[in-house]
Short mmCIF file of C-alpha atoms in Angstrom, two decimals:
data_model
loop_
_atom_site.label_atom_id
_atom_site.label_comp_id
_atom_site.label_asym_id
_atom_site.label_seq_id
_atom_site.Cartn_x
_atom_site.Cartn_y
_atom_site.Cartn_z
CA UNK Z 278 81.75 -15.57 97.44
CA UNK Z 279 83.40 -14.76 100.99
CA UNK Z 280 80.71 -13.63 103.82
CA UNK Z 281 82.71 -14.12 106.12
CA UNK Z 282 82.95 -10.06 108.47
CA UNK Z 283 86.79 -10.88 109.55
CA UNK Z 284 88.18 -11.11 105.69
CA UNK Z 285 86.21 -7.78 104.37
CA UNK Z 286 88.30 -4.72 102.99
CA UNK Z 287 88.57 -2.50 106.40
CA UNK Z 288 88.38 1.41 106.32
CA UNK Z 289 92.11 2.90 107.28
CA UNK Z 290 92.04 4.73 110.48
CA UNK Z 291 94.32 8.02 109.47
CA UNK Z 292 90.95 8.95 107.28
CA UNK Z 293 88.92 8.90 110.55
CA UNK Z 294 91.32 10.77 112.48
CA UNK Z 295 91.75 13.35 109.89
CA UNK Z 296 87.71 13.85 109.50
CA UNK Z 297 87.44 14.34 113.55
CA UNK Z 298 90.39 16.59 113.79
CA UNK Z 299 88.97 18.89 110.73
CA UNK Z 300 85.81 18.85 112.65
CA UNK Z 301 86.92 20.02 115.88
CA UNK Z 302 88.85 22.72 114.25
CA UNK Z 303 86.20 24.34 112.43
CA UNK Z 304 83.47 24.24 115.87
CA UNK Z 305 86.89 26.32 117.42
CA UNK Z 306 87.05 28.79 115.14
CA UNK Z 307 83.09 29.40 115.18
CA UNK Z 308 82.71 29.82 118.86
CA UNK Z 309 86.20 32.15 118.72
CA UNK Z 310 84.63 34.50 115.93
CA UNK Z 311 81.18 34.23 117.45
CA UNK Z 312 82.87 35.90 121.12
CA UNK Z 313 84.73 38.52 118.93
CA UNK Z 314 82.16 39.49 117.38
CA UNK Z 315 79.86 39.57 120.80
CA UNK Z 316 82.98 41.29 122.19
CA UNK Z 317 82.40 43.95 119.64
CA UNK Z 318 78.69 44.21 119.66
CA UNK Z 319 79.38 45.39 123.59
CA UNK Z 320 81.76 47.53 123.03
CA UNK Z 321 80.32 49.59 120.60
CA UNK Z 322 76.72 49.80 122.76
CA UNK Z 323 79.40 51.01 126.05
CA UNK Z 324 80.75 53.48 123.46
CA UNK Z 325 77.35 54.38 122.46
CA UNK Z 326 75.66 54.56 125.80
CA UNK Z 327 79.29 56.33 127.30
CA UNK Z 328 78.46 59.10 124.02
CA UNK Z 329 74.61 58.96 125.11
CA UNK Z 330 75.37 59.92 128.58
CA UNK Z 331 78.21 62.65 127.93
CA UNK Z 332 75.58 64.24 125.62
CA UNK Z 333 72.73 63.93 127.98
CA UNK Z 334 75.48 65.67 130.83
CA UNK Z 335 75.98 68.27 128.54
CA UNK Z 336 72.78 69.18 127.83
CA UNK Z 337 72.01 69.69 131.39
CA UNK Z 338 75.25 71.46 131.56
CA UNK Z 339 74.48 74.08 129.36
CA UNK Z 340 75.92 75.03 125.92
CA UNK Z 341 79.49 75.67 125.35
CA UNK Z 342 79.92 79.78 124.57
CA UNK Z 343 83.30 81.72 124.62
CA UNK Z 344 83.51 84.87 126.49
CA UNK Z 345 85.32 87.91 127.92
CA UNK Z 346 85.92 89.51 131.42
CA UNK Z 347 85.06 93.25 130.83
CA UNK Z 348 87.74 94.95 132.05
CA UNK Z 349 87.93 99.22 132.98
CA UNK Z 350 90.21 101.37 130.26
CA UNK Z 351 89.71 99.97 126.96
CA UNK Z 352 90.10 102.21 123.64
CA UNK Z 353 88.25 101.51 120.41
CA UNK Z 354 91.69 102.38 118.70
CA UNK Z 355 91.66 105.22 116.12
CA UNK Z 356 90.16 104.86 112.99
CA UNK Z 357 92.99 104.28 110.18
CA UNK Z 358 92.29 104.89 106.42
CA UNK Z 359 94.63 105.02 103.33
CA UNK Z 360 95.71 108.43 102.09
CA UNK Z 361 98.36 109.63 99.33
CA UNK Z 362 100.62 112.12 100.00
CA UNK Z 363 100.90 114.26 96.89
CA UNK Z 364 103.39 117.49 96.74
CA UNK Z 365 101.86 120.21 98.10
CA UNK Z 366 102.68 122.54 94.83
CA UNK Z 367 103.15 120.52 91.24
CA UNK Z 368 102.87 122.63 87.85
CA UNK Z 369 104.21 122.06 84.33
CA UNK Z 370 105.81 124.49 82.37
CA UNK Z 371 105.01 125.48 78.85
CA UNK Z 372 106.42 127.85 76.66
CA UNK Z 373 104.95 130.94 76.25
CA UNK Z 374 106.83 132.63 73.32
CA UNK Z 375 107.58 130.40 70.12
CA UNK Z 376 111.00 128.89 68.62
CA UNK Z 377 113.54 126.37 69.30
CA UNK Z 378 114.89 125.30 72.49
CA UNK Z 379 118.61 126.96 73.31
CA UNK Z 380 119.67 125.97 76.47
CA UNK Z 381 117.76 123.22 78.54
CA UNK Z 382 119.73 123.43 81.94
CA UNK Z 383 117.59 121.22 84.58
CA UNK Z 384 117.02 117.58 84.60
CA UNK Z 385 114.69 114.97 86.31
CA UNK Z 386 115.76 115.44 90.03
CA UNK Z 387 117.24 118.70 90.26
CA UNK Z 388 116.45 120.84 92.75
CA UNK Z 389 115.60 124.18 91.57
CA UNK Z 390 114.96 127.76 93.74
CA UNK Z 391 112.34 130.15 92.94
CA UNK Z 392 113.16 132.33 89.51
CA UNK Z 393 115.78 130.21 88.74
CA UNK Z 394 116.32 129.97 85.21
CA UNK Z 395 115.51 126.58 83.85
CA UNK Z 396 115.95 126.71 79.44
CA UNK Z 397 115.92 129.68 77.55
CA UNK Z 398 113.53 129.75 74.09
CA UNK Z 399 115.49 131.05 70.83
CA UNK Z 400 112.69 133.07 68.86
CA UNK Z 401 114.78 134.94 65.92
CA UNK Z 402 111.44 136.30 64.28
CA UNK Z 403 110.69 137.85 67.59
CA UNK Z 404 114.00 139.74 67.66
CA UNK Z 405 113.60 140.87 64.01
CA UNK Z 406 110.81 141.34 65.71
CA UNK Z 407 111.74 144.28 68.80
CA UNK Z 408 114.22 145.49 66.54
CA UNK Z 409 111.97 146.90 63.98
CA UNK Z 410 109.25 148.18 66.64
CA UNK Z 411 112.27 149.87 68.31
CA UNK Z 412 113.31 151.90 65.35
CA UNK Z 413 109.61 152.87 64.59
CA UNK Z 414 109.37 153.81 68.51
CA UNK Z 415 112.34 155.93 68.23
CA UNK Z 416 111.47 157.64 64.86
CA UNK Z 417 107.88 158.56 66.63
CA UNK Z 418 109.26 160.04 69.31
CA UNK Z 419 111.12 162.25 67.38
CA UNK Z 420 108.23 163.52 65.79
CA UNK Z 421 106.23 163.95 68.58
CA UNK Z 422 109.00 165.98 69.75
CA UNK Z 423 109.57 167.65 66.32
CA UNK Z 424 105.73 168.57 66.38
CA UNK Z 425 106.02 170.02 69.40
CA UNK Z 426 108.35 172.59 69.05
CA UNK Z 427 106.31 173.14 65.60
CA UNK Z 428 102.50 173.80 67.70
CA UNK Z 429 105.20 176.56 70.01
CA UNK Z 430 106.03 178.16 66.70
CA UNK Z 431 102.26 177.57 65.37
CA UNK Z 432 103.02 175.97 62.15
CA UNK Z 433 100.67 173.26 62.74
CA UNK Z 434 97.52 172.81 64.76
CA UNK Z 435 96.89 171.03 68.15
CA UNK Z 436 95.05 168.29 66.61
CA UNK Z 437 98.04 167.74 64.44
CA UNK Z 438 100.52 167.94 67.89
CA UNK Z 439 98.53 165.56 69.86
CA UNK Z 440 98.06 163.16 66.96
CA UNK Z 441 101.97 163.18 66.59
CA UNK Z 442 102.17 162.43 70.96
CA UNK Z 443 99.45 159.82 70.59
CA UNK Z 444 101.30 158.03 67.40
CA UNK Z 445 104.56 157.83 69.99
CA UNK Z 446 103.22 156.42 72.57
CA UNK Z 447 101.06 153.90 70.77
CA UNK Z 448 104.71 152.49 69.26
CA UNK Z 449 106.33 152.27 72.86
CA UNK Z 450 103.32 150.08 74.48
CA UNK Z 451 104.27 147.94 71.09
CA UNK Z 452 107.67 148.17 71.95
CA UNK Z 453 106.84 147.30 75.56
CA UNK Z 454 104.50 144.20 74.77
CA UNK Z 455 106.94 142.91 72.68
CA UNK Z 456 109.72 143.37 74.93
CA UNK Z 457 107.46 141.35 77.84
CA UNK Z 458 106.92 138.87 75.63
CA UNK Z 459 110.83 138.22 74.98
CA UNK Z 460 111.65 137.40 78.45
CA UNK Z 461 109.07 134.31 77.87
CA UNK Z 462 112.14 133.48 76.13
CA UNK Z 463 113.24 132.77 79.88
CA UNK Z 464 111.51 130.03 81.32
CA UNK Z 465 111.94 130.01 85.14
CA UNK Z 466 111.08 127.99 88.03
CA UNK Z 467 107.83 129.77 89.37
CA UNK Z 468 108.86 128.15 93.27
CA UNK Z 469 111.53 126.06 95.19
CA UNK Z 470 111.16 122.46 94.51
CA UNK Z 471 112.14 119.81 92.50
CA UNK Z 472 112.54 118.99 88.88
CA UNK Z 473 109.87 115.80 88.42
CA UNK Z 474 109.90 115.44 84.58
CA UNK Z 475 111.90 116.84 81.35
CA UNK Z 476 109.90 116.81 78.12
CA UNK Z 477 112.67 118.46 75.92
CA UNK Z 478 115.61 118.81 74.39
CA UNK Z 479 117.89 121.69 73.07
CA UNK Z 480 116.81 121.84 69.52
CA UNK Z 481 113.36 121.03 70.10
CA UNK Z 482 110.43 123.39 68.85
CA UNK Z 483 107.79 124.56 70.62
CA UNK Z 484 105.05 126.52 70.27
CA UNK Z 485 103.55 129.69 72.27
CA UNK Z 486 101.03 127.62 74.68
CA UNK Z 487 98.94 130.46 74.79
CA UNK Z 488 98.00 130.39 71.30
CA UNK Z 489 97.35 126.71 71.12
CA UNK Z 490 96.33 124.05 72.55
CA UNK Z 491 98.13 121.12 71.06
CA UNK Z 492 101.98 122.12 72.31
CA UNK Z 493 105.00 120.12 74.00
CA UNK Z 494 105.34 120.70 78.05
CA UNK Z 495 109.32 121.56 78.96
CA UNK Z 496 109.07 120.61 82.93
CA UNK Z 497 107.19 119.81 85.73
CA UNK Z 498 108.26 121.05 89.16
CA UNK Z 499 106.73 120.11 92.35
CA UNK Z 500 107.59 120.90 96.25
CA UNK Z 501 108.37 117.92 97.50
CA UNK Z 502 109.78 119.32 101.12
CA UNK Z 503 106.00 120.10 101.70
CA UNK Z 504 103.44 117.33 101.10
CA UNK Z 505 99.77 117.67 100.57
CA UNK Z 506 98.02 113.92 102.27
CA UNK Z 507 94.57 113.88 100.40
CA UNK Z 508 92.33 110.91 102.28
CA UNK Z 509 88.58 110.29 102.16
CA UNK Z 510 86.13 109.58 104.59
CA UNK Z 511 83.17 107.71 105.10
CA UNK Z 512 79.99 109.07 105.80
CA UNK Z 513 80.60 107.77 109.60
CA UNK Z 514 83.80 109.31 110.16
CA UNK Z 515 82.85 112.50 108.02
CA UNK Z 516 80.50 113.50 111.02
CA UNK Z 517 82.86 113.02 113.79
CA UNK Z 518 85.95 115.01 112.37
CA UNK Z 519 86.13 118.64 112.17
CA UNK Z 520 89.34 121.24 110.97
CA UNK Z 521 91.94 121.20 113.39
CA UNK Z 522 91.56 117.75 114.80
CA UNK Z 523 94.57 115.79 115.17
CA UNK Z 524 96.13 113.29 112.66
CA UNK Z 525 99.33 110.83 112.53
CA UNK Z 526 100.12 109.91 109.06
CA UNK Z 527 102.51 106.30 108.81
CA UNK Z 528 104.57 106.40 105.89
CA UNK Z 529 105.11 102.34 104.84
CA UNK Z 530 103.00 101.30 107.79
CA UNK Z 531 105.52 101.84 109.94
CA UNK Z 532 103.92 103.24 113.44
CA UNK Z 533 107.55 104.10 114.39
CA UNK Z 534 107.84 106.98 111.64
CA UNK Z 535 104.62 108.55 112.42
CA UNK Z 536 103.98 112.08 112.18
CA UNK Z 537 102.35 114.11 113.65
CA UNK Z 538 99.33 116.71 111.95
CA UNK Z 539 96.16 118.08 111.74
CA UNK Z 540 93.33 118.67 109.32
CA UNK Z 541 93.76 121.73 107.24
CA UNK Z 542 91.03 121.35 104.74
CA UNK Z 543 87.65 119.40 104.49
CA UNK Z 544 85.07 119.23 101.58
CA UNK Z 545 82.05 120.90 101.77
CA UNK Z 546 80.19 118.12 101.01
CA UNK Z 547 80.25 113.91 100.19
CA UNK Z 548 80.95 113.09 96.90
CA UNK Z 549 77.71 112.24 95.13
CA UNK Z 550 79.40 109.07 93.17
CA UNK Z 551 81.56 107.62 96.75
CA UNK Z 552 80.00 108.75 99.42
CA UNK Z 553 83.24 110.19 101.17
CA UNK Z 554 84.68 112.95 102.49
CA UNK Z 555 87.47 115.08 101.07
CA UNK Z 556 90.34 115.60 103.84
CA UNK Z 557 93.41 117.21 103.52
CA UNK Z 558 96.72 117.60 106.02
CA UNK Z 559 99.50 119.67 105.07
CA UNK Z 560 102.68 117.47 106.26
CA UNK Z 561 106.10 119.00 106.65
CA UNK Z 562 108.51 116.58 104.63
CA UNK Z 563 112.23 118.29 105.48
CA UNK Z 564 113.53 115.30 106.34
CA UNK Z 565 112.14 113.45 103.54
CA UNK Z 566 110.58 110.39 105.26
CA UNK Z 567 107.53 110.53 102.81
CA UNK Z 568 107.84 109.71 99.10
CA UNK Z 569 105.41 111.99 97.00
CA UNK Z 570 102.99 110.19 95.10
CA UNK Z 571 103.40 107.30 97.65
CA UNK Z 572 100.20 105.59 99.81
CA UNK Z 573 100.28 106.56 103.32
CA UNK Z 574 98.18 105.26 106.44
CA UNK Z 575 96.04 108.24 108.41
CA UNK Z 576 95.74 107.73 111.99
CA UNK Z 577 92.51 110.18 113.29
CA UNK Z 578 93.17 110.84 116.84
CA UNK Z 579 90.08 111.20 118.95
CA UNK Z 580 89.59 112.30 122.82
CA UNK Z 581 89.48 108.87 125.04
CA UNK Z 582 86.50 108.28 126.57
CA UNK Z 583 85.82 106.29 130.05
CA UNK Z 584 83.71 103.07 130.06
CA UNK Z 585 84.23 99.51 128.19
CA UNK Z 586 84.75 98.80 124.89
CA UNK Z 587 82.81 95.21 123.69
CA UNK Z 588 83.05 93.42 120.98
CA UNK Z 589 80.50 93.51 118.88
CA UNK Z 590 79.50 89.84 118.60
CA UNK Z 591 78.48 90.21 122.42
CA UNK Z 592 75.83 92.63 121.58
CA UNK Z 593 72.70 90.67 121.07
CA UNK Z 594 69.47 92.53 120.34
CA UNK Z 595 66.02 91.96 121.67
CA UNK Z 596 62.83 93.22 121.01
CA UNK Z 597 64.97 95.89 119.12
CA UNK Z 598 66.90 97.26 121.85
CA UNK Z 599 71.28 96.08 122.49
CA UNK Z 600 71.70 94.16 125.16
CA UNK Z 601 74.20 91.77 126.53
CA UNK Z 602 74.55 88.06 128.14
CA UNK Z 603 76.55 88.02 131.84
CA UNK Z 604 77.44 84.60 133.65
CA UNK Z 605 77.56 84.60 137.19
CA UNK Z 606 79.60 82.53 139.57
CA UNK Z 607 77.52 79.46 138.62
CA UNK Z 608 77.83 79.37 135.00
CA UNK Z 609 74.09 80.75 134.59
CA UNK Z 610 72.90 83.78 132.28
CA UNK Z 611 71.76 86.99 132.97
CA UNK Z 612 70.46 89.39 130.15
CA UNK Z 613 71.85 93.00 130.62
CA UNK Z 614 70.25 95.77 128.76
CA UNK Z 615 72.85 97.93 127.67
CA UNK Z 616 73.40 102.21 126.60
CA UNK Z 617 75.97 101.76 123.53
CA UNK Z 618 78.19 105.12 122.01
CA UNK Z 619 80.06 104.71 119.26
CA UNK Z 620 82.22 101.92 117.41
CA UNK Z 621 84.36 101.30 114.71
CA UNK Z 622 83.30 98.59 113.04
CA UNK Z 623 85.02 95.34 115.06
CA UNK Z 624 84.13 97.36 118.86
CA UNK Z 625 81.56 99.08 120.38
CA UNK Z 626 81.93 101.61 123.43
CA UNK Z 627 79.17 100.44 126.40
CA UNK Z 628 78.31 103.61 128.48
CA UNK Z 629 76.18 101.67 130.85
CA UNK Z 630 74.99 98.28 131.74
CA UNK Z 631 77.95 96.73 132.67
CA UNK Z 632 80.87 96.27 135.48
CA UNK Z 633 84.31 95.99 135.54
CA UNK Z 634 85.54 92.00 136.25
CA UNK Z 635 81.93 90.89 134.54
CA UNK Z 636 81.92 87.51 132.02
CA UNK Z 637 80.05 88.07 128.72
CA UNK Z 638 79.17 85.98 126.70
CA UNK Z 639 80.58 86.05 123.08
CA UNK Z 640 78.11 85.12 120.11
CA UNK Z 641 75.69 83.72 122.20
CA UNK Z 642 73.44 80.58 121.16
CA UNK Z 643 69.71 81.12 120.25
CA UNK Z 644 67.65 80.61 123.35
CA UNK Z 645 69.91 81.95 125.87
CA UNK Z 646 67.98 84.19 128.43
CA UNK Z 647 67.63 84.75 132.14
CA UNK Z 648 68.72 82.14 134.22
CA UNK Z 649 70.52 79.44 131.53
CA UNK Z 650 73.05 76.90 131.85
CA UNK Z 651 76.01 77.14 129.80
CA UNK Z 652 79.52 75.80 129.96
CA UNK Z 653 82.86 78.48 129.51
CA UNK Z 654 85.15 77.61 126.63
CA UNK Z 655 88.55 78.04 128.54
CA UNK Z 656 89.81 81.60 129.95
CA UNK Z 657 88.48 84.77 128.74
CA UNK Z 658 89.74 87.28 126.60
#
């Protein structure tokens, strides 16, 4: 056996090397990720305390609120609601003798003139009719005339005379009932207007509508040059319009077509099942810018009145009464009680309580009062 230190197997020297340089490598990257992540750790407490202080600043700044400059001259605007502009005259014609349709000479569209003859109704019966009640009308009067001369000469009594006059004229009203009711053979246009519908054709049969209920229309004129605009109103507006006041009606929303009118007709009373208001305005349609049957936009003009408008997320109340916030010069609050007329749902008119060139405050925070801090959200409105 060999003892002997300078013959025994050596251990190579690359393994050593490796083992130290593996070593060294890994202690680097420790202390590298151990300073990133201690660089990170202080950022995020500077981010923290920079967010800590900016919210501590702006508490003692004050809030952020948007606001307004009240300025002299503003208008609530006038109230708009939807109407429909109907024609002002629409009927439909029935016939009002029985047969068949002869002549049919409108269609839909035509303009038509008052009287003018629109179809004509062929009743045969009814001139079998006249002719019959016209002989017996004519034989009557013969001898009412025959027992005339006869009561001269005294061959028969008065009774006999008159009953002979009263037989005559009882078969001429016949005659003349009959002979109105043949010229409901003529149907004619009972105004100027416009043809709107045709139910029939020639050949058609129709019945007298005034014995039945169940019968076929022949037309339906309207005036169309004339419109009737039928709106409602709300039990708001109801009390602050009268007759006579002033309307623009827009036909298509288009401002630049308005027209000018006022209130011809108003309901007695709200309807029980809306709520509204009945309005009507007679609107002169020549020209033919409104389409009858069409939706239309109703301007109500009212008087301007002086003072500010506000909106009404400015108004805040307290202890039940409207008043407002104002910043001065140094961004701090001042509560404003305020005298408030009427509004239209978005603004309200302020009679008193405010000054031209003042800042209000726009949906102010809870807690604001006298005297608080709060920071402007860029310019006012």
């Amino acid at each position: 056996m060999n003892l002997d230190p300078a013959i025994s197997t050596p251990t190579p020297i690359g393994e050593h090397a490796l083992s130290r340089v593996v070593l060294r490598g890994g202690i680097a990257v420790l202390m590298v990720s151990a300073l990133a992540i201690m660089g990170i750790i202080l950022t995020q407490r500077r981010a923290l305390a920079g967010q800590a202080e900016a919210r501590r600043r702006a508490l003692e700044a004050g809030p952020l609120v948007n606001s307004l400059v009240m300025g002299e001259g503003a208008t609530l605007g006038d109230p708009m609601v939807q109407g429909e502009a109907l024609p002002f005259l629409s009927t439909t014609l029935y016939a009002r003798a029985s047969g068949f349709v002869k002549e049919i000479r409108v269609d839909k569209g035509s303009v038509v003139r008052k009287g003018q003859l629109l179809a004509v109704i062929e009743g045969r019966e009814m001139d079998q009719d006249l002719a019959a009640l016209k002989a017996d009308a004519e034989n009557k009067t013969r001898n009412a005339e025959r027992a005339t001369d006869l009561l001269k000469d005294k061959l028969i009594s008065a009774k006999d005379a008159e009953q002979a006059q009263a037989d005559a004229r009882m078969a001429e009203s016949r005659l003349s009932s009959l002979g109105i009711s043949r010229d409901y053979q003529a149907v004619r246009a009972p105004f100027d207007g416009v043809v709107t519908q045709r139910f029939v054709d020639p050949g058609a049969m129709v019945q007298n509508a005034s014995a039945s209920t169940n019968v076929q229309p022949l037309v339906t004129v309207a005036q169309v040059d004339r419109l009737r605009v039928t709106f409602y109103l709300d039990q708001n507006l109801a009390k602050r319009v009268k007759t006579g006041d002033p309307v623009r009606i827009l036909p298509d929303q288009n401002p630049a077509q308005a027209q000018p009118g006022r209130i011809a007709r108003l309901a007695g009373a709200l309807d029980p099942r809306t709520r509204t208001l009945t309005a009507e305005v007679d609107l002169d349609n020549r020209q033919g810018l409104f389409l009858p049957g069409g939706a239309v936009l109703v301007l109500l003009g009212e008087p301007v009145q002086a003072g500010f408008t506000l909106p009404l997320e400015a108004v805040a109340p307290r202890q039940g009464k409207p008043t407002a916030l104002v910043v001065d010069g140094t961004s701090h609050t001042h509560v404003r009680p305020l005298m408030l007329g009427e509004d239209n749902g978005q603004r309200v008119r302020v009679l008193k309580g405010l000054q031209t060139g003042e800042r209000v405050v726009l949906n102010p925070p809870p807690g604001l009062g006298d005297g608080s801090l709060v920071r402007l959200a860029g310019p006012g409105k």
